[in-house]
Amino acid sequence: TQDVLHAPSHPYTQSLMAAVPRLDVKLDRFVLPGDETDVRDAPTGRGASDAEDWLKSGAEALGDGLAMDNITVRFTGTRESLFQKPDVFVALDDVSMNVRPGTVMGLVGESGSGKSTMAKVLTGLVQPSSGTLSLRGAPLPLARQRGRKDPSRRAIQMVFQDPFSSLNSRHRIGDILAEPLWLYGLEKAADRRRDLAAAMLDLVGLPADAIARYPHQFSGGQRQRIAVARSLLARPRVLICDEPTSALDVSVQAQVLNLLKDLQARFGLTILFISHNLAVVRQMSDDVTVLKDGKIVETGASEAFFLNPTAPYSKELLSLSPNPDVQNRLAAAPV
């Protein structure tokens, strides 16, 4: 095991190990194994250009600032009898966070810390008990006020963790991608919606003829590319990525993350990137917020966090990383 992991001899094994995200240093891009093609280097036709023109025609940049101020979420359990008070679980406790426009905010924390609840509050799926949301400095309606035609429904889109359940298995890819276009009234003509769906597939590195196929005909990495394409077709102001690569192997993960990096740089996307993988968060994020038990324990610039964490819980998270260089540095740091 030690020989294969630390001194691989075959070129493919070497490149596969190189694709593992690094925690000790931030790289511009993820290394891809063997002969696999990066989406940035893949040939793109007119479709990618058409998709880019259409996205930019909605606004010069797709990124707006997002803020949560003093958000609290309480879930009430069922009572066992009429004479007993129901249990109350505080999922988020007076949480405030600012995501700068055109940047990537990494959100980390252990399971149950409140990361997914935060994403559901932002997308209007969970009504907070108190607090406010704002997008580009303007108040954002909370869950109960967000009707189907509310612009905020389109402004914040999500890429889910599981690429095998987030796409409707009964629909063709063309119908899946066209749905945001007719749902939000972005394009009325069916032919134009189909053309834009094909163009967006080209932009994310998939062939245009994929629109006639079904989700089960694609791999997990390809499905996640389709999910990214669907979210972009809504012309969002903020993109929430909830563990978007945790179900993928390391080589496919590198491809999808490189795609997100390229799209973020090209369109100025504002992204909230949720992950358990600290190494991935370092490679992807400009800023980092750490959650524990529904509370923010640390937030700030990404590199400052990884080089010199201040909160004891942050140091604990990094110390549990399998990267020996990071463990040695934290062990040597003054308490």
mmCIF file of C-alpha atoms in Angstrom:
data_model
loop_
_atom_site.group_PDB
_atom_site.id
_atom_site.type_symbol
_atom_site.label_atom_id
_atom_site.label_comp_id
_atom_site.label_asym_id
_atom_site.label_seq_id
_atom_site.Cartn_x
_atom_site.Cartn_y
_atom_site.Cartn_z
ATOM 1 C CA THR A 1 0.000 0.000 0.000
ATOM 2 C CA GLN A 2 2.736 2.462 0.943
ATOM 3 C CA ASP A 3 4.632 1.772 -2.290
ATOM 4 C CA VAL A 4 1.582 2.261 -4.500
ATOM 5 C CA LEU A 5 0.341 5.386 -2.733
ATOM 6 C CA HIS A 6 3.650 7.159 -2.136
ATOM 7 C CA ALA A 7 5.896 5.850 -4.920
ATOM 8 C CA PRO A 8 3.698 4.599 -7.802
ATOM 9 C CA SER A 9 5.653 3.270 -10.774
ATOM 10 C CA HIS A 10 3.072 3.069 -13.582
ATOM 11 C CA PRO A 11 2.308 6.390 -15.355
ATOM 12 C CA TYR A 12 -1.453 5.940 -14.943
ATOM 13 C CA THR A 13 -1.130 5.272 -11.218
ATOM 14 C CA GLN A 14 1.103 8.328 -10.911
ATOM 15 C CA SER A 15 -1.423 10.545 -12.671
ATOM 16 C CA LEU A 16 -4.298 9.026 -10.672
ATOM 17 C CA MET A 17 -2.553 9.912 -7.414
ATOM 18 C CA ALA A 18 -1.814 13.372 -8.797
ATOM 19 C CA ALA A 19 -5.558 13.906 -9.288
ATOM 20 C CA VAL A 20 -6.176 13.601 -5.537
ATOM 21 C CA PRO A 21 -6.863 17.162 -4.252
ATOM 22 C CA ARG A 22 -4.013 18.598 -2.211
ATOM 23 C CA LEU A 23 -4.520 20.222 1.153
ATOM 24 C CA ASP A 24 -1.008 21.571 1.606
ATOM 25 C CA VAL A 25 -1.000 23.967 -1.367
ATOM 26 C CA LYS A 26 -3.564 25.649 -3.624
ATOM 27 C CA LEU A 27 -3.252 24.856 -7.344
ATOM 28 C CA ASP A 28 -4.693 26.658 -10.343
ATOM 29 C CA ARG A 29 -6.272 23.486 -11.704
ATOM 30 C CA PHE A 30 -6.746 19.842 -10.847
ATOM 31 C CA VAL A 31 -4.414 17.366 -12.525
ATOM 32 C CA LEU A 32 -6.189 14.841 -14.749
ATOM 33 C CA PRO A 33 -5.095 11.184 -14.926
ATOM 34 C CA GLY A 34 -3.608 9.585 -18.023
ATOM 35 C CA ASP A 35 -5.152 10.453 -21.358
ATOM 36 C CA GLU A 36 -8.398 11.890 -20.002
ATOM 37 C CA THR A 37 -9.379 15.175 -21.630
ATOM 38 C CA ASP A 38 -10.017 18.336 -19.677
ATOM 39 C CA VAL A 39 -13.161 20.198 -20.660
ATOM 40 C CA ARG A 40 -11.133 23.405 -21.128
ATOM 41 C CA ASP A 41 -8.965 21.710 -23.723
ATOM 42 C CA ALA A 42 -11.815 19.837 -25.435
ATOM 43 C CA PRO A 43 -12.882 21.105 -28.864
ATOM 44 C CA THR A 44 -16.008 23.255 -28.694
ATOM 45 C CA GLY A 45 -18.146 24.310 -31.597
ATOM 46 C CA ARG A 46 -20.513 27.148 -32.172
ATOM 47 C CA GLY A 47 -22.830 25.822 -29.507
ATOM 48 C CA ALA A 48 -20.561 26.811 -26.617
ATOM 49 C CA SER A 49 -20.231 30.299 -28.070
ATOM 50 C CA ASP A 50 -24.020 30.597 -28.443
ATOM 51 C CA ALA A 51 -24.527 29.503 -24.833
ATOM 52 C CA GLU A 52 -21.957 32.009 -23.621
ATOM 53 C CA ASP A 53 -23.552 34.835 -25.616
ATOM 54 C CA TRP A 54 -26.989 33.953 -24.259
ATOM 55 C CA LEU A 55 -25.759 33.853 -20.657
ATOM 56 C CA LYS A 56 -23.947 37.172 -20.962
ATOM 57 C CA SER A 57 -26.941 38.808 -22.631
ATOM 58 C CA GLY A 58 -28.786 38.465 -19.334
ATOM 59 C CA ALA A 59 -26.089 40.369 -17.440
ATOM 60 C CA GLU A 60 -22.374 41.119 -17.709
ATOM 61 C CA ALA A 61 -21.700 38.760 -14.808
ATOM 62 C CA LEU A 62 -23.794 36.039 -13.202
ATOM 63 C CA GLY A 63 -22.589 36.798 -9.682
ATOM 64 C CA ASP A 64 -24.296 38.885 -6.995
ATOM 65 C CA GLY A 65 -23.435 39.305 -3.341
ATOM 66 C CA LEU A 66 -25.425 37.139 -0.939
ATOM 67 C CA ALA A 67 -25.919 37.780 2.769
ATOM 68 C CA MET A 68 -27.522 35.965 5.682
ATOM 69 C CA ASP A 69 -28.120 38.050 8.798
ATOM 70 C CA ASN A 70 -28.931 36.461 12.172
ATOM 71 C CA ILE A 71 -30.649 33.426 10.644
ATOM 72 C CA THR A 72 -32.065 30.966 13.158
ATOM 73 C CA VAL A 73 -33.843 27.731 12.229
ATOM 74 C CA ARG A 74 -35.688 25.650 14.814
ATOM 75 C CA PHE A 75 -37.318 22.315 14.089
ATOM 76 C CA THR A 76 -40.060 21.139 16.429
ATOM 77 C CA GLY A 77 -40.468 17.437 17.028
ATOM 78 C CA THR A 78 -43.635 15.535 17.859
ATOM 79 C CA ARG A 79 -44.859 15.409 21.434
ATOM 80 C CA GLU A 80 -45.394 12.034 23.061
ATOM 81 C CA SER A 81 -48.442 13.227 25.016
ATOM 82 C CA LEU A 82 -50.678 16.278 25.486
ATOM 83 C CA PHE A 83 -48.882 17.076 28.727
ATOM 84 C CA GLN A 84 -45.358 17.086 27.307
ATOM 85 C CA LYS A 85 -43.677 19.872 25.362
ATOM 86 C CA PRO A 86 -42.316 18.859 21.944
ATOM 87 C CA ASP A 87 -38.582 18.729 21.529
ATOM 88 C CA VAL A 88 -36.996 21.676 19.713
ATOM 89 C CA PHE A 89 -33.841 21.268 17.670
ATOM 90 C CA VAL A 90 -31.889 24.375 16.684
ATOM 91 C CA ALA A 91 -30.345 23.649 13.269
ATOM 92 C CA LEU A 92 -28.972 27.173 12.738
ATOM 93 C CA ASP A 93 -28.303 29.502 15.656
ATOM 94 C CA ASP A 94 -28.083 33.240 14.809
ATOM 95 C CA VAL A 95 -25.968 32.646 11.693
ATOM 96 C CA SER A 96 -24.608 35.561 9.636
ATOM 97 C CA MET A 97 -22.562 35.083 6.462
ATOM 98 C CA ASN A 98 -21.580 37.225 3.469
ATOM 99 C CA VAL A 99 -20.688 35.751 0.086
ATOM 100 C CA ARG A 100 -18.845 38.332 -1.994
ATOM 101 C CA PRO A 101 -20.057 38.768 -5.597
ATOM 102 C CA GLY A 102 -18.132 36.740 -8.156
ATOM 103 C CA THR A 103 -16.349 34.591 -5.562
ATOM 104 C CA VAL A 104 -16.564 31.062 -4.158
ATOM 105 C CA MET A 105 -17.439 30.635 -0.494
ATOM 106 C CA GLY A 106 -16.482 27.230 0.898
ATOM 107 C CA LEU A 107 -18.813 25.975 3.629
ATOM 108 C CA VAL A 108 -17.393 23.207 5.796
ATOM 109 C CA GLY A 109 -18.325 21.377 8.979
ATOM 110 C CA GLU A 110 -19.113 17.924 10.276
ATOM 111 C CA SER A 111 -22.353 16.090 9.494
ATOM 112 C CA GLY A 112 -25.249 17.711 11.313
ATOM 113 C CA SER A 113 -23.537 21.087 11.575
ATOM 114 C CA GLY A 114 -26.251 22.852 9.563
ATOM 115 C CA LYS A 115 -24.698 23.133 6.084
ATOM 116 C CA SER A 116 -27.604 21.629 4.158
ATOM 117 C CA THR A 117 -30.128 23.560 6.254
ATOM 118 C CA MET A 118 -28.353 26.770 5.285
ATOM 119 C CA ALA A 119 -28.619 25.834 1.614
ATOM 120 C CA LYS A 120 -32.338 25.091 2.018
ATOM 121 C CA VAL A 121 -32.937 28.455 3.669
ATOM 122 C CA LEU A 122 -31.196 30.238 0.797
ATOM 123 C CA THR A 123 -33.191 28.358 -1.839
ATOM 124 C CA GLY A 124 -36.496 28.942 -0.045
ATOM 125 C CA LEU A 125 -37.072 25.330 0.959
ATOM 126 C CA VAL A 126 -36.924 26.008 4.711
ATOM 127 C CA GLN A 127 -38.540 28.922 6.539
ATOM 128 C CA PRO A 128 -36.178 30.378 9.170
ATOM 129 C CA SER A 129 -37.529 31.201 12.603
ATOM 130 C CA SER A 130 -35.839 34.597 12.490
ATOM 131 C CA GLY A 131 -33.316 36.617 10.493
ATOM 132 C CA THR A 132 -33.105 38.110 7.015
ATOM 133 C CA LEU A 133 -31.590 37.313 3.615
ATOM 134 C CA SER A 134 -30.383 39.751 0.970
ATOM 135 C CA LEU A 135 -29.186 39.484 -2.609
ATOM 136 C CA ARG A 136 -27.162 42.345 -4.081
ATOM 137 C CA GLY A 137 -28.078 44.343 -0.997
ATOM 138 C CA ALA A 138 -31.831 43.970 -1.572
ATOM 139 C CA PRO A 139 -34.035 41.982 0.843
ATOM 140 C CA LEU A 140 -34.703 38.428 -0.295
ATOM 141 C CA PRO A 141 -38.131 36.901 0.385
ATOM 142 C CA LEU A 142 -38.165 34.034 2.844
ATOM 143 C CA ALA A 143 -39.683 30.658 2.043
ATOM 144 C CA ARG A 144 -43.328 31.528 2.752
ATOM 145 C CA GLN A 145 -43.183 34.629 0.536
ATOM 146 C CA ARG A 146 -41.489 33.009 -2.454
ATOM 147 C CA GLY A 147 -44.169 32.215 -4.979
ATOM 148 C CA ARG A 148 -43.489 30.323 -8.167
ATOM 149 C CA LYS A 149 -43.136 33.564 -10.131
ATOM 150 C CA ASP A 150 -40.886 35.294 -7.603
ATOM 151 C CA PRO A 151 -37.590 36.329 -9.306
ATOM 152 C CA SER A 152 -35.599 34.998 -6.355
ATOM 153 C CA ARG A 153 -36.614 31.459 -7.285
ATOM 154 C CA ARG A 154 -34.533 31.793 -10.438
ATOM 155 C CA ALA A 155 -31.760 33.858 -8.841
ATOM 156 C CA ILE A 156 -30.485 31.044 -6.612
ATOM 157 C CA GLN A 157 -29.962 27.635 -8.211
ATOM 158 C CA MET A 158 -28.552 24.402 -6.822
ATOM 159 C CA VAL A 159 -26.373 21.517 -7.967
ATOM 160 C CA PHE A 160 -27.213 18.543 -5.767
ATOM 161 C CA GLN A 161 -24.964 15.877 -4.297
ATOM 162 C CA ASP A 162 -26.395 12.808 -6.010
ATOM 163 C CA PRO A 163 -26.282 12.978 -9.825
ATOM 164 C CA PHE A 164 -28.321 9.763 -10.058
ATOM 165 C CA SER A 165 -31.453 11.111 -8.326
ATOM 166 C CA SER A 166 -31.357 14.818 -9.161
ATOM 167 C CA LEU A 167 -32.350 14.253 -12.812
ATOM 168 C CA ASN A 168 -35.819 12.943 -13.696
ATOM 169 C CA SER A 169 -35.237 9.463 -15.119
ATOM 170 C CA ARG A 170 -38.422 9.616 -17.222
ATOM 171 C CA HIS A 171 -37.460 12.760 -19.112
ATOM 172 C CA ARG A 172 -35.024 13.188 -21.979
ATOM 173 C CA ILE A 173 -32.064 15.467 -21.361
ATOM 174 C CA GLY A 174 -33.458 18.070 -23.751
ATOM 175 C CA ASP A 175 -36.659 18.330 -21.695
ATOM 176 C CA ILE A 176 -34.718 18.490 -18.432
ATOM 177 C CA LEU A 177 -32.568 21.363 -19.698
ATOM 178 C CA ALA A 178 -35.465 23.225 -21.308
ATOM 179 C CA GLU A 179 -37.499 23.217 -18.095
ATOM 180 C CA PRO A 180 -35.869 26.334 -16.520
ATOM 181 C CA LEU A 181 -36.316 28.221 -19.789
ATOM 182 C CA TRP A 182 -40.103 27.814 -19.905
ATOM 183 C CA LEU A 183 -40.609 27.733 -16.139
ATOM 184 C CA TYR A 184 -39.033 31.179 -15.679
ATOM 185 C CA GLY A 185 -40.250 32.545 -19.009
ATOM 186 C CA LEU A 186 -36.741 33.066 -20.388
ATOM 187 C CA GLU A 187 -37.507 31.653 -23.853
ATOM 188 C CA LYS A 188 -41.004 31.173 -25.297
ATOM 189 C CA ALA A 189 -40.173 29.342 -28.541
ATOM 190 C CA ALA A 190 -39.734 25.568 -28.193
ATOM 191 C CA ASP A 191 -37.158 25.428 -31.013
ATOM 192 C CA ARG A 192 -35.080 28.127 -29.327
ATOM 193 C CA ARG A 193 -35.221 26.274 -26.004
ATOM 194 C CA ARG A 194 -33.967 23.119 -27.701
ATOM 195 C CA ASP A 195 -31.125 25.016 -29.392
ATOM 196 C CA LEU A 196 -30.068 26.588 -26.115
ATOM 197 C CA ALA A 197 -30.146 23.206 -24.367
ATOM 198 C CA ALA A 198 -27.844 21.753 -27.028
ATOM 199 C CA ALA A 199 -25.568 24.806 -26.835
ATOM 200 C CA MET A 200 -25.291 24.545 -23.051
ATOM 201 C CA LEU A 201 -24.335 20.876 -23.336
ATOM 202 C CA ASP A 202 -21.473 21.931 -25.590
ATOM 203 C CA LEU A 203 -20.415 24.529 -23.034
ATOM 204 C CA VAL A 204 -20.119 21.893 -20.286
ATOM 205 C CA GLY A 205 -18.243 19.451 -22.510
ATOM 206 C CA LEU A 206 -21.008 17.097 -23.703
ATOM 207 C CA PRO A 207 -22.167 16.415 -27.291
ATOM 208 C CA ALA A 208 -25.262 18.260 -28.464
ATOM 209 C CA ASP A 209 -26.977 15.010 -29.500
ATOM 210 C CA ALA A 210 -27.196 14.091 -25.794
ATOM 211 C CA ILE A 211 -30.484 16.007 -25.646
ATOM 212 C CA ALA A 212 -32.299 13.009 -27.143
ATOM 213 C CA ARG A 213 -31.040 10.557 -24.504
ATOM 214 C CA TYR A 214 -32.142 9.674 -20.970
ATOM 215 C CA PRO A 215 -30.194 10.173 -17.701
ATOM 216 C CA HIS A 216 -29.474 6.456 -17.256
ATOM 217 C CA GLN A 217 -27.387 6.548 -20.445
ATOM 218 C CA PHE A 218 -24.793 8.797 -18.803
ATOM 219 C CA SER A 219 -22.108 8.312 -16.178
ATOM 220 C CA GLY A 220 -22.173 10.081 -12.828
ATOM 221 C CA GLY A 221 -19.717 12.732 -13.984
ATOM 222 C CA GLN A 222 -21.704 13.378 -17.149
ATOM 223 C CA ARG A 223 -24.912 13.676 -15.155
ATOM 224 C CA GLN A 224 -23.309 16.276 -12.925
ATOM 225 C CA ARG A 225 -22.302 18.235 -16.029
ATOM 226 C CA ILE A 226 -25.945 18.089 -17.112
ATOM 227 C CA ALA A 227 -27.010 19.322 -13.665
ATOM 228 C CA VAL A 228 -24.592 22.251 -13.972
ATOM 229 C CA ALA A 229 -25.972 23.029 -17.450
ATOM 230 C CA ARG A 230 -29.541 22.973 -16.117
ATOM 231 C CA SER A 231 -28.684 25.387 -13.309
ATOM 232 C CA LEU A 232 -26.961 27.816 -15.699
ATOM 233 C CA LEU A 233 -29.948 27.849 -18.052
ATOM 234 C CA ALA A 234 -31.872 29.636 -15.290
ATOM 235 C CA ARG A 235 -29.340 32.505 -15.492
ATOM 236 C CA PRO A 236 -28.769 32.381 -11.721
ATOM 237 C CA ARG A 237 -27.187 35.104 -9.587
ATOM 238 C CA VAL A 238 -25.902 32.546 -7.054
ATOM 239 C CA LEU A 239 -25.081 28.861 -7.528
ATOM 240 C CA ILE A 240 -25.153 26.504 -4.542
ATOM 241 C CA CYS A 241 -23.086 23.340 -4.966
ATOM 242 C CA ASP A 242 -23.940 20.853 -2.214
ATOM 243 C CA GLU A 243 -21.219 18.185 -2.185
ATOM 244 C CA PRO A 244 -21.311 18.080 -6.015
ATOM 245 C CA THR A 245 -18.439 15.609 -6.423
ATOM 246 C CA SER A 246 -18.669 13.387 -3.332
ATOM 247 C CA ALA A 247 -20.331 10.595 -5.366
ATOM 248 C CA LEU A 248 -17.631 10.648 -8.083
ATOM 249 C CA ASP A 249 -14.271 8.910 -8.320
ATOM 250 C CA VAL A 250 -11.169 11.058 -8.040
ATOM 251 C CA SER A 251 -10.445 11.420 -11.767
ATOM 252 C CA VAL A 252 -14.021 12.383 -12.668
ATOM 253 C CA GLN A 253 -14.114 14.673 -9.639
ATOM 254 C CA ALA A 254 -11.116 16.549 -11.027
ATOM 255 C CA GLN A 255 -12.863 17.035 -14.371
ATOM 256 C CA VAL A 256 -16.081 18.370 -12.833
ATOM 257 C CA LEU A 257 -14.221 20.681 -10.468
ATOM 258 C CA ASN A 258 -12.124 22.045 -13.322
ATOM 259 C CA LEU A 259 -15.361 22.683 -15.202
ATOM 260 C CA LEU A 260 -16.757 24.659 -12.261
ATOM 261 C CA LYS A 261 -13.512 26.602 -12.002
ATOM 262 C CA ASP A 262 -13.650 27.499 -15.695
ATOM 263 C CA LEU A 263 -17.299 28.524 -15.606
ATOM 264 C CA GLN A 264 -16.813 30.571 -12.447
ATOM 265 C CA ALA A 265 -13.889 32.461 -13.962
ATOM 266 C CA ARG A 266 -15.601 32.956 -17.334
ATOM 267 C CA PHE A 267 -18.936 34.226 -16.057
ATOM 268 C CA GLY A 268 -18.072 35.678 -12.665
ATOM 269 C CA LEU A 269 -20.327 33.206 -10.868
ATOM 270 C CA THR A 270 -21.041 33.567 -7.177
ATOM 271 C CA ILE A 271 -20.849 30.070 -5.670
ATOM 272 C CA LEU A 272 -21.557 28.639 -2.233
ATOM 273 C CA PHE A 273 -19.531 25.405 -2.268
ATOM 274 C CA ILE A 274 -20.519 22.924 0.454
ATOM 275 C CA SER A 275 -18.182 20.000 1.113
ATOM 276 C CA HIS A 276 -16.720 17.711 3.763
ATOM 277 C CA ASN A 277 -13.508 17.486 1.753
ATOM 278 C CA LEU A 278 -11.200 20.224 3.026
ATOM 279 C CA ALA A 279 -8.708 19.646 0.225
ATOM 280 C CA VAL A 280 -11.393 20.268 -2.402
ATOM 281 C CA VAL A 281 -12.574 23.365 -0.527
ATOM 282 C CA ARG A 282 -9.047 24.799 -0.525
ATOM 283 C CA GLN A 283 -8.703 24.309 -4.267
ATOM 284 C CA MET A 284 -12.119 25.805 -5.039
ATOM 285 C CA SER A 285 -12.780 28.612 -2.587
ATOM 286 C CA ASP A 286 -11.813 32.250 -2.108
ATOM 287 C CA ASP A 287 -13.326 32.393 1.380
ATOM 288 C CA VAL A 288 -14.247 29.760 3.972
ATOM 289 C CA THR A 289 -16.969 29.543 6.618
ATOM 290 C CA VAL A 290 -16.832 26.822 9.287
ATOM 291 C CA LEU A 291 -20.045 25.576 10.920
ATOM 292 C CA LYS A 292 -20.366 23.551 14.112
ATOM 293 C CA ASP A 293 -23.634 22.701 15.874
ATOM 294 C CA GLY A 294 -25.496 25.329 13.861
ATOM 295 C CA LYS A 295 -23.082 28.149 14.694
ATOM 296 C CA ILE A 296 -20.298 29.806 12.700
ATOM 297 C CA VAL A 297 -16.999 29.305 14.489
ATOM 298 C CA GLU A 298 -14.733 30.923 11.895
ATOM 299 C CA THR A 299 -15.003 32.748 8.577
ATOM 300 C CA GLY A 300 -12.481 34.540 6.398
ATOM 301 C CA ALA A 301 -10.122 34.283 3.450
ATOM 302 C CA SER A 302 -9.480 30.715 2.345
ATOM 303 C CA GLU A 303 -5.688 30.779 2.367
ATOM 304 C CA ALA A 304 -5.601 32.478 5.768
ATOM 305 C CA PHE A 305 -7.848 29.731 7.126
ATOM 306 C CA PHE A 306 -5.745 26.864 5.752
ATOM 307 C CA LEU A 307 -2.399 28.416 6.692
ATOM 308 C CA ASN A 308 -3.346 29.777 10.103
ATOM 309 C CA PRO A 309 -6.743 28.687 11.470
ATOM 310 C CA THR A 310 -7.761 30.522 14.634
ATOM 311 C CA ALA A 311 -10.684 28.568 16.088
ATOM 312 C CA PRO A 312 -9.838 25.369 18.003
ATOM 313 C CA TYR A 313 -12.500 23.467 16.044
ATOM 314 C CA SER A 314 -10.946 24.595 12.735
ATOM 315 C CA LYS A 315 -7.553 23.339 13.888
ATOM 316 C CA GLU A 316 -9.151 20.048 14.861
ATOM 317 C CA LEU A 317 -10.742 19.647 11.426
ATOM 318 C CA LEU A 318 -7.430 20.255 9.693
ATOM 319 C CA SER A 319 -5.526 17.998 12.084
ATOM 320 C CA LEU A 320 -7.817 15.118 11.139
ATOM 321 C CA SER A 321 -6.784 15.434 7.503
ATOM 322 C CA PRO A 322 -4.760 12.498 6.125
ATOM 323 C CA ASN A 323 -2.206 14.971 4.706
ATOM 324 C CA PRO A 324 0.984 14.537 6.805
ATOM 325 C CA ASP A 325 2.439 17.939 5.821
ATOM 326 C CA VAL A 326 -0.566 19.713 7.295
ATOM 327 C CA GLN A 327 -0.506 17.601 10.442
ATOM 328 C CA ASN A 328 3.186 18.346 11.010
ATOM 329 C CA ARG A 329 2.665 22.085 10.492
ATOM 330 C CA LEU A 330 -0.257 22.229 12.921
ATOM 331 C CA ALA A 331 1.662 20.191 15.484
ATOM 332 C CA ALA A 332 4.565 22.652 15.303
ATOM 333 C CA ALA A 333 2.355 25.743 15.513
ATOM 334 C CA PRO A 334 2.140 27.593 18.849
ATOM 335 C CA VAL A 335 -1.002 26.991 20.864
#
